[in-house]
Structures are given as structure tokens and as C-alpha cells.
Amino acid sequence: QSVVRYDAATLAAKGSVVGFRGSVKKTGPRGVLKIPHENFFQGLAAGPHGALYAAGGSSDVLVAVRAGRKGFALARRYPLEYYPFPKDQYPYGYQGFHRGPRHFYPDGVTIGHRGGHAYVTGLLSNAVARVNLHSGTMRYANVGPYPFAPVLTDHGR
């Protein structure tokens, strides 16, 4: 899975980020950032100062990268934890019959209007996480079945 940055005028590729399920050699083509043990999902959001945030799907992280002249650089990974939800919320096999660790499974992300927080939906937790992008602290809230695309209104009030 990859994210590619393009020049707005020429549409020339200006760098990319590639996530790999397992280990990977760090060497590669110029302008390509390789991140081992990473899974990108649908959620992408642009933040201030050239930051790009990607929802990590089954890797249970929010990934922050920064764009620069030579491509992308990994800025930070924010680990997200499974947030339990009521058993009667919906009859889904994952809730009752799991064989491995439970996942938050971040699938959507948006950045607060001041750029200090990310709001990340957890598909398999029925939750949203409010991530403090400076300290890395999290607050979780149950939001109901299958949260997907967070949108903020009222200018952060």
C-alpha cells in the first residue's frame, strides 16, 4: 500500500510512502519512504506544516509523515488501542468469536481546525479516538456501529 505526493502543476511524483506487512530493507529508490509492519487504510488527512496523517488499519496506528524536498520522512506513529463496546451494539462475529487480539482498526481520520488533534475512527471498536498530536495522549468514545469518515463542524467548538 502506498501514498504518493504529486506536484500540483506538473503532476510529477515528488515522493511516496510505502507500507509493508513485515520487515523490509530500508534502501530503495530515492524519494521512497518504506515503513515496515505498516498497513494503510482509506483514511488520509492533511495537517499543518506539510504533515500527512494516514489511518493504519490492522496495524492499529495513526501514521504521521512530513513532506520535504527529498520526499517523505516518518514523523511519528501514534498507537491506538481496542476500545470495548456493548455486546448488544450489533451481532458481529468479531465481538463474540475472536481468535487473536482485538483491534481498534483505524479507518478514517480528520485533523482539528487548529492542527493540535486528530480524530480517528476505529472500525472494529465502534469508537473515535481524539489524538493529541503533540503529547500522543488519547481519549476514546463509543460512537456506534461502523464509524468511518469523521467530519468536524462548528469550527471546533
JSON list of C-alpha atoms in Angstrom, two decimals:
[
{"chain": "A", "resi": 1, "resn": "GLN", "atom": "CA", "xyz": [0.00, 0.00, 0.00]},
{"chain": "A", "resi": 2, "resn": "SER", "atom": "CA", "xyz": [1.31, 3.42, -0.82]},
{"chain": "A", "resi": 3, "resn": "VAL", "atom": "CA", "xyz": [0.70, 7.14, -0.74]},
{"chain": "A", "resi": 4, "resn": "VAL", "atom": "CA", "xyz": [2.23, 9.28, -3.49]},
{"chain": "A", "resi": 5, "resn": "ARG", "atom": "CA", "xyz": [2.77, 13.04, -3.45]},
{"chain": "A", "resi": 6, "resn": "TYR", "atom": "CA", "xyz": [2.44, 14.84, -6.80]},
{"chain": "A", "resi": 7, "resn": "ASP", "atom": "CA", "xyz": [3.45, 18.31, -7.98]},
{"chain": "A", "resi": 8, "resn": "ALA", "atom": "CA", "xyz": [0.22, 20.29, -8.47]},
{"chain": "A", "resi": 9, "resn": "ALA", "atom": "CA", "xyz": [1.37, 21.94, -11.70]},
{"chain": "A", "resi": 10, "resn": "THR", "atom": "CA", "xyz": [3.19, 19.11, -13.47]},
{"chain": "A", "resi": 11, "resn": "LEU", "atom": "CA", "xyz": [1.68, 16.02, -11.79]},
{"chain": "A", "resi": 12, "resn": "ALA", "atom": "CA", "xyz": [5.21, 14.65, -11.43]},
{"chain": "A", "resi": 13, "resn": "ALA", "atom": "CA", "xyz": [5.67, 12.32, -8.45]},
{"chain": "A", "resi": 14, "resn": "LYS", "atom": "CA", "xyz": [7.55, 14.09, -5.65]},
{"chain": "A", "resi": 15, "resn": "GLY", "atom": "CA", "xyz": [7.88, 11.21, -3.20]},
{"chain": "A", "resi": 16, "resn": "SER", "atom": "CA", "xyz": [5.97, 8.29, -1.79]},
{"chain": "A", "resi": 17, "resn": "VAL", "atom": "CA", "xyz": [5.38, 6.32, 1.38]},
{"chain": "A", "resi": 18, "resn": "VAL", "atom": "CA", "xyz": [5.01, 2.55, 1.16]},
{"chain": "A", "resi": 19, "resn": "GLY", "atom": "CA", "xyz": [3.73, 0.35, 3.98]},
{"chain": "A", "resi": 20, "resn": "PHE", "atom": "CA", "xyz": [4.81, -3.30, 4.25]},
{"chain": "A", "resi": 21, "resn": "ARG", "atom": "CA", "xyz": [3.21, -6.01, 6.39]},
{"chain": "A", "resi": 22, "resn": "GLY", "atom": "CA", "xyz": [6.54, -7.42, 7.53]},
{"chain": "A", "resi": 23, "resn": "SER", "atom": "CA", "xyz": [10.17, -6.39, 7.65]},
{"chain": "A", "resi": 24, "resn": "VAL", "atom": "CA", "xyz": [11.69, -4.60, 4.67]},
{"chain": "A", "resi": 25, "resn": "LYS", "atom": "CA", "xyz": [15.11, -3.31, 3.64]},
{"chain": "A", "resi": 26, "resn": "LYS", "atom": "CA", "xyz": [15.25, 0.44, 4.13]},
{"chain": "A", "resi": 27, "resn": "THR", "atom": "CA", "xyz": [17.24, 1.05, 0.96]},
{"chain": "A", "resi": 28, "resn": "GLY", "atom": "CA", "xyz": [15.29, 1.76, -2.18]},
{"chain": "A", "resi": 29, "resn": "PRO", "atom": "CA", "xyz": [14.62, 4.35, -4.85]},
{"chain": "A", "resi": 30, "resn": "ARG", "atom": "CA", "xyz": [15.23, 7.99, -3.97]},
{"chain": "A", "resi": 31, "resn": "GLY", "atom": "CA", "xyz": [12.18, 9.69, -2.53]},
{"chain": "A", "resi": 32, "resn": "VAL", "atom": "CA", "xyz": [10.53, 6.46, -1.34]},
{"chain": "A", "resi": 33, "resn": "LEU", "atom": "CA", "xyz": [9.95, 6.07, 2.41]},
{"chain": "A", "resi": 34, "resn": "LYS", "atom": "CA", "xyz": [9.48, 2.41, 3.37]},
{"chain": "A", "resi": 35, "resn": "ILE", "atom": "CA", "xyz": [7.72, 1.67, 6.66]},
{"chain": "A", "resi": 36, "resn": "PRO", "atom": "CA", "xyz": [7.87, -1.92, 7.94]},
{"chain": "A", "resi": 37, "resn": "HIS", "atom": "CA", "xyz": [4.97, -3.54, 9.81]},
{"chain": "A", "resi": 38, "resn": "GLU", "atom": "CA", "xyz": [2.54, -0.96, 8.49]},
{"chain": "A", "resi": 39, "resn": "ASN", "atom": "CA", "xyz": [-0.87, -1.12, 6.87]},
{"chain": "A", "resi": 40, "resn": "PHE", "atom": "CA", "xyz": [-2.58, 1.92, 5.37]},
{"chain": "A", "resi": 41, "resn": "PHE", "atom": "CA", "xyz": [-6.35, 2.05, 5.08]},
{"chain": "A", "resi": 42, "resn": "GLN", "atom": "CA", "xyz": [-8.68, 4.57, 3.42]},
{"chain": "A", "resi": 43, "resn": "GLY", "atom": "CA", "xyz": [-8.24, 7.44, 5.86]},
{"chain": "A", "resi": 44, "resn": "LEU", "atom": "CA", "xyz": [-5.89, 10.26, 4.89]},
{"chain": "A", "resi": 45, "resn": "ALA", "atom": "CA", "xyz": [-5.81, 13.82, 6.17]},
{"chain": "A", "resi": 46, "resn": "ALA", "atom": "CA", "xyz": [-3.51, 16.77, 5.52]},
{"chain": "A", "resi": 47, "resn": "GLY", "atom": "CA", "xyz": [-2.30, 18.70, 8.54]},
{"chain": "A", "resi": 48, "resn": "PRO", "atom": "CA", "xyz": [-0.31, 21.88, 9.08]},
{"chain": "A", "resi": 49, "resn": "HIS", "atom": "CA", "xyz": [3.36, 22.25, 8.13]},
{"chain": "A", "resi": 50, "resn": "GLY", "atom": "CA", "xyz": [3.32, 19.64, 5.37]},
{"chain": "A", "resi": 51, "resn": "ALA", "atom": "CA", "xyz": [2.13, 16.80, 7.60]},
{"chain": "A", "resi": 52, "resn": "LEU", "atom": "CA", "xyz": [0.09, 13.92, 6.22]},
{"chain": "A", "resi": 53, "resn": "TYR", "atom": "CA", "xyz": [-1.79, 11.54, 8.50]},
{"chain": "A", "resi": 54, "resn": "ALA", "atom": "CA", "xyz": [-2.75, 8.01, 7.44]},
{"chain": "A", "resi": 55, "resn": "ALA", "atom": "CA", "xyz": [-5.05, 5.59, 9.25]},
{"chain": "A", "resi": 56, "resn": "GLY", "atom": "CA", "xyz": [-3.15, 2.37, 9.84]},
{"chain": "A", "resi": 57, "resn": "GLY", "atom": "CA", "xyz": [-5.89, -0.27, 9.53]},
{"chain": "A", "resi": 58, "resn": "SER", "atom": "CA", "xyz": [-4.80, -3.58, 11.04]},
{"chain": "A", "resi": 59, "resn": "SER", "atom": "CA", "xyz": [-1.52, -2.11, 12.30]},
{"chain": "A", "resi": 60, "resn": "ASP", "atom": "CA", "xyz": [-3.60, -0.08, 14.81]},
{"chain": "A", "resi": 61, "resn": "VAL", "atom": "CA", "xyz": [-1.69, 3.18, 14.43]},
{"chain": "A", "resi": 62, "resn": "LEU", "atom": "CA", "xyz": [-2.10, 6.66, 13.07]},
{"chain": "A", "resi": 63, "resn": "VAL", "atom": "CA", "xyz": [0.98, 7.42, 10.97]},
{"chain": "A", "resi": 64, "resn": "ALA", "atom": "CA", "xyz": [2.31, 10.96, 10.58]},
{"chain": "A", "resi": 65, "resn": "VAL", "atom": "CA", "xyz": [4.71, 11.77, 7.75]},
{"chain": "A", "resi": 66, "resn": "ARG", "atom": "CA", "xyz": [6.16, 15.10, 6.65]},
{"chain": "A", "resi": 67, "resn": "ALA", "atom": "CA", "xyz": [6.74, 16.15, 3.08]},
{"chain": "A", "resi": 68, "resn": "GLY", "atom": "CA", "xyz": [10.13, 17.58, 2.19]},
{"chain": "A", "resi": 69, "resn": "ARG", "atom": "CA", "xyz": [12.27, 18.30, -0.86]},
{"chain": "A", "resi": 70, "resn": "LYS", "atom": "CA", "xyz": [13.54, 14.71, -0.99]},
{"chain": "A", "resi": 71, "resn": "GLY", "atom": "CA", "xyz": [10.19, 13.01, -0.40]},
{"chain": "A", "resi": 72, "resn": "PHE", "atom": "CA", "xyz": [8.55, 11.97, 2.86]},
{"chain": "A", "resi": 73, "resn": "ALA", "atom": "CA", "xyz": [10.00, 11.40, 6.33]},
{"chain": "A", "resi": 74, "resn": "LEU", "atom": "CA", "xyz": [8.32, 9.44, 9.11]},
{"chain": "A", "resi": 75, "resn": "ALA", "atom": "CA", "xyz": [7.38, 11.96, 11.81]},
{"chain": "A", "resi": 76, "resn": "ARG", "atom": "CA", "xyz": [5.56, 9.78, 14.35]},
{"chain": "A", "resi": 77, "resn": "ARG", "atom": "CA", "xyz": [3.40, 6.71, 14.87]},
{"chain": "A", "resi": 78, "resn": "TYR", "atom": "CA", "xyz": [0.50, 7.00, 17.32]},
{"chain": "A", "resi": 79, "resn": "PRO", "atom": "CA", "xyz": [-0.53, 3.54, 18.61]},
{"chain": "A", "resi": 80, "resn": "LEU", "atom": "CA", "xyz": [-4.28, 3.08, 19.05]},
{"chain": "A", "resi": 81, "resn": "GLU", "atom": "CA", "xyz": [-5.86, 0.54, 21.39]},
{"chain": "A", "resi": 82, "resn": "TYR", "atom": "CA", "xyz": [-9.01, -1.53, 21.11]},
{"chain": "A", "resi": 83, "resn": "TYR", "atom": "CA", "xyz": [-11.88, 0.24, 22.86]},
{"chain": "A", "resi": 84, "resn": "PRO", "atom": "CA", "xyz": [-14.56, -2.16, 24.16]},
{"chain": "A", "resi": 85, "resn": "PHE", "atom": "CA", "xyz": [-18.17, -1.60, 23.17]},
{"chain": "A", "resi": 86, "resn": "PRO", "atom": "CA", "xyz": [-21.51, -3.03, 24.40]},
{"chain": "A", "resi": 87, "resn": "LYS", "atom": "CA", "xyz": [-22.09, -6.64, 23.32]},
{"chain": "A", "resi": 88, "resn": "ASP", "atom": "CA", "xyz": [-25.62, -5.77, 22.19]},
{"chain": "A", "resi": 89, "resn": "GLN", "atom": "CA", "xyz": [-24.47, -2.98, 19.88]},
{"chain": "A", "resi": 90, "resn": "TYR", "atom": "CA", "xyz": [-24.63, -5.26, 16.85]},
{"chain": "A", "resi": 91, "resn": "PRO", "atom": "CA", "xyz": [-24.35, -9.01, 16.21]},
{"chain": "A", "resi": 92, "resn": "TYR", "atom": "CA", "xyz": [-20.94, -9.20, 14.59]},
{"chain": "A", "resi": 93, "resn": "GLY", "atom": "CA", "xyz": [-18.72, -12.29, 14.85]},
{"chain": "A", "resi": 94, "resn": "TYR", "atom": "CA", "xyz": [-15.66, -10.25, 15.75]},
{"chain": "A", "resi": 95, "resn": "GLN", "atom": "CA", "xyz": [-17.27, -9.23, 19.03]},
{"chain": "A", "resi": 96, "resn": "GLY", "atom": "CA", "xyz": [-18.11, -12.74, 20.22]},
{"chain": "A", "resi": 97, "resn": "PHE", "atom": "CA", "xyz": [-15.72, -15.11, 18.46]},
{"chain": "A", "resi": 98, "resn": "HIS", "atom": "CA", "xyz": [-12.25, -13.66, 18.19]},
{"chain": "A", "resi": 99, "resn": "ARG", "atom": "CA", "xyz": [-9.15, -15.80, 17.85]},
{"chain": "A", "resi": 100, "resn": "GLY", "atom": "CA", "xyz": [-6.47, -13.16, 18.21]},
{"chain": "A", "resi": 101, "resn": "PRO", "atom": "CA", "xyz": [-6.04, -9.72, 19.69]},
{"chain": "A", "resi": 102, "resn": "ARG", "atom": "CA", "xyz": [-8.86, -7.27, 19.23]},
{"chain": "A", "resi": 103, "resn": "HIS", "atom": "CA", "xyz": [-8.16, -4.24, 17.08]},
{"chain": "A", "resi": 104, "resn": "PHE", "atom": "CA", "xyz": [-9.11, -0.59, 17.03]},
{"chain": "A", "resi": 105, "resn": "TYR", "atom": "CA", "xyz": [-8.61, -0.72, 13.22]},
{"chain": "A", "resi": 106, "resn": "PRO", "atom": "CA", "xyz": [-8.31, 2.96, 12.34]},
{"chain": "A", "resi": 107, "resn": "ASP", "atom": "CA", "xyz": [-10.10, 3.62, 9.07]},
{"chain": "A", "resi": 108, "resn": "GLY", "atom": "CA", "xyz": [-10.83, 7.34, 8.93]},
{"chain": "A", "resi": 109, "resn": "VAL", "atom": "CA", "xyz": [-9.05, 10.47, 10.14]},
{"chain": "A", "resi": 110, "resn": "THR", "atom": "CA", "xyz": [-9.58, 14.22, 10.21]},
{"chain": "A", "resi": 111, "resn": "ILE", "atom": "CA", "xyz": [-7.48, 16.96, 11.78]},
{"chain": "A", "resi": 112, "resn": "GLY", "atom": "CA", "xyz": [-8.90, 19.57, 14.16]},
{"chain": "A", "resi": 113, "resn": "HIS", "atom": "CA", "xyz": [-9.10, 23.15, 12.88]},
{"chain": "A", "resi": 114, "resn": "ARG", "atom": "CA", "xyz": [-6.07, 24.27, 14.93]},
{"chain": "A", "resi": 115, "resn": "GLY", "atom": "CA", "xyz": [-3.98, 21.24, 13.96]},
{"chain": "A", "resi": 116, "resn": "GLY", "atom": "CA", "xyz": [-3.43, 20.00, 17.51]},
{"chain": "A", "resi": 117, "resn": "HIS", "atom": "CA", "xyz": [-5.67, 16.94, 17.45]},
{"chain": "A", "resi": 118, "resn": "ALA", "atom": "CA", "xyz": [-6.56, 14.13, 15.09]},
{"chain": "A", "resi": 119, "resn": "TYR", "atom": "CA", "xyz": [-9.93, 12.40, 15.26]},
{"chain": "A", "resi": 120, "resn": "VAL", "atom": "CA", "xyz": [-9.62, 8.77, 14.20]},
{"chain": "A", "resi": 121, "resn": "THR", "atom": "CA", "xyz": [-12.48, 6.32, 13.74]},
{"chain": "A", "resi": 122, "resn": "GLY", "atom": "CA", "xyz": [-11.99, 2.71, 14.81]},
{"chain": "A", "resi": 123, "resn": "LEU", "atom": "CA", "xyz": [-13.94, 0.36, 12.58]},
{"chain": "A", "resi": 124, "resn": "LEU", "atom": "CA", "xyz": [-13.62, -2.66, 14.90]},
{"chain": "A", "resi": 125, "resn": "SER", "atom": "CA", "xyz": [-14.01, -0.70, 18.14]},
{"chain": "A", "resi": 126, "resn": "ASN", "atom": "CA", "xyz": [-17.12, 1.32, 17.27]},
{"chain": "A", "resi": 127, "resn": "ALA", "atom": "CA", "xyz": [-15.17, 4.26, 18.63]},
{"chain": "A", "resi": 128, "resn": "VAL", "atom": "CA", "xyz": [-13.49, 7.53, 17.83]},
{"chain": "A", "resi": 129, "resn": "ALA", "atom": "CA", "xyz": [-10.10, 8.41, 19.29]},
{"chain": "A", "resi": 130, "resn": "ARG", "atom": "CA", "xyz": [-9.08, 12.01, 19.91]},
{"chain": "A", "resi": 131, "resn": "VAL", "atom": "CA", "xyz": [-5.30, 12.03, 19.50]},
{"chain": "A", "resi": 132, "resn": "ASN", "atom": "CA", "xyz": [-3.26, 14.89, 20.92]},
{"chain": "A", "resi": 133, "resn": "LEU", "atom": "CA", "xyz": [-0.68, 15.26, 18.15]},
{"chain": "A", "resi": 134, "resn": "HIS", "atom": "CA", "xyz": [1.86, 16.92, 20.47]},
{"chain": "A", "resi": 135, "resn": "SER", "atom": "CA", "xyz": [1.75, 14.67, 23.55]},
{"chain": "A", "resi": 136, "resn": "GLY", "atom": "CA", "xyz": [0.41, 11.49, 21.92]},
{"chain": "A", "resi": 137, "resn": "THR", "atom": "CA", "xyz": [-2.30, 11.05, 24.56]},
{"chain": "A", "resi": 138, "resn": "MET", "atom": "CA", "xyz": [-5.63, 9.54, 23.51]},
{"chain": "A", "resi": 139, "resn": "ARG", "atom": "CA", "xyz": [-9.25, 9.87, 24.57]},
{"chain": "A", "resi": 140, "resn": "TYR", "atom": "CA", "xyz": [-11.77, 7.34, 23.30]},
{"chain": "A", "resi": 141, "resn": "ALA", "atom": "CA", "xyz": [-15.56, 7.43, 22.97]},
{"chain": "A", "resi": 142, "resn": "ASN", "atom": "CA", "xyz": [-18.06, 4.88, 21.73]},
{"chain": "A", "resi": 143, "resn": "VAL", "atom": "CA", "xyz": [-19.89, 6.21, 18.65]},
{"chain": "A", "resi": 144, "resn": "GLY", "atom": "CA", "xyz": [-21.93, 3.24, 17.44]},
{"chain": "A", "resi": 145, "resn": "PRO", "atom": "CA", "xyz": [-21.52, 0.66, 14.69]},
{"chain": "A", "resi": 146, "resn": "TYR", "atom": "CA", "xyz": [-19.09, 1.03, 11.80]},
{"chain": "A", "resi": 147, "resn": "PRO", "atom": "CA", "xyz": [-17.73, 4.57, 12.22]},
{"chain": "A", "resi": 148, "resn": "PHE", "atom": "CA", "xyz": [-15.94, 5.59, 9.06]},
{"chain": "A", "resi": 149, "resn": "ALA", "atom": "CA", "xyz": [-15.39, 9.18, 7.92]},
{"chain": "A", "resi": 150, "resn": "PRO", "atom": "CA", "xyz": [-15.08, 11.70, 10.77]},
{"chain": "A", "resi": 151, "resn": "VAL", "atom": "CA", "xyz": [-16.11, 15.27, 9.98]},
{"chain": "A", "resi": 152, "resn": "LEU", "atom": "CA", "xyz": [-15.83, 18.23, 12.36]},
{"chain": "A", "resi": 153, "resn": "THR", "atom": "CA", "xyz": [-18.35, 21.07, 12.40]},
{"chain": "A", "resi": 154, "resn": "ASP", "atom": "CA", "xyz": [-18.80, 24.35, 14.31]},
{"chain": "A", "resi": 155, "resn": "HIS", "atom": "CA", "xyz": [-15.13, 25.33, 13.87]},
{"chain": "A", "resi": 156, "resn": "GLY", "atom": "CA", "xyz": [-14.01, 23.16, 16.80]},
{"chain": "A", "resi": 157, "resn": "ARG", "atom": "CA", "xyz": [-16.49, 24.45, 19.39]}
]
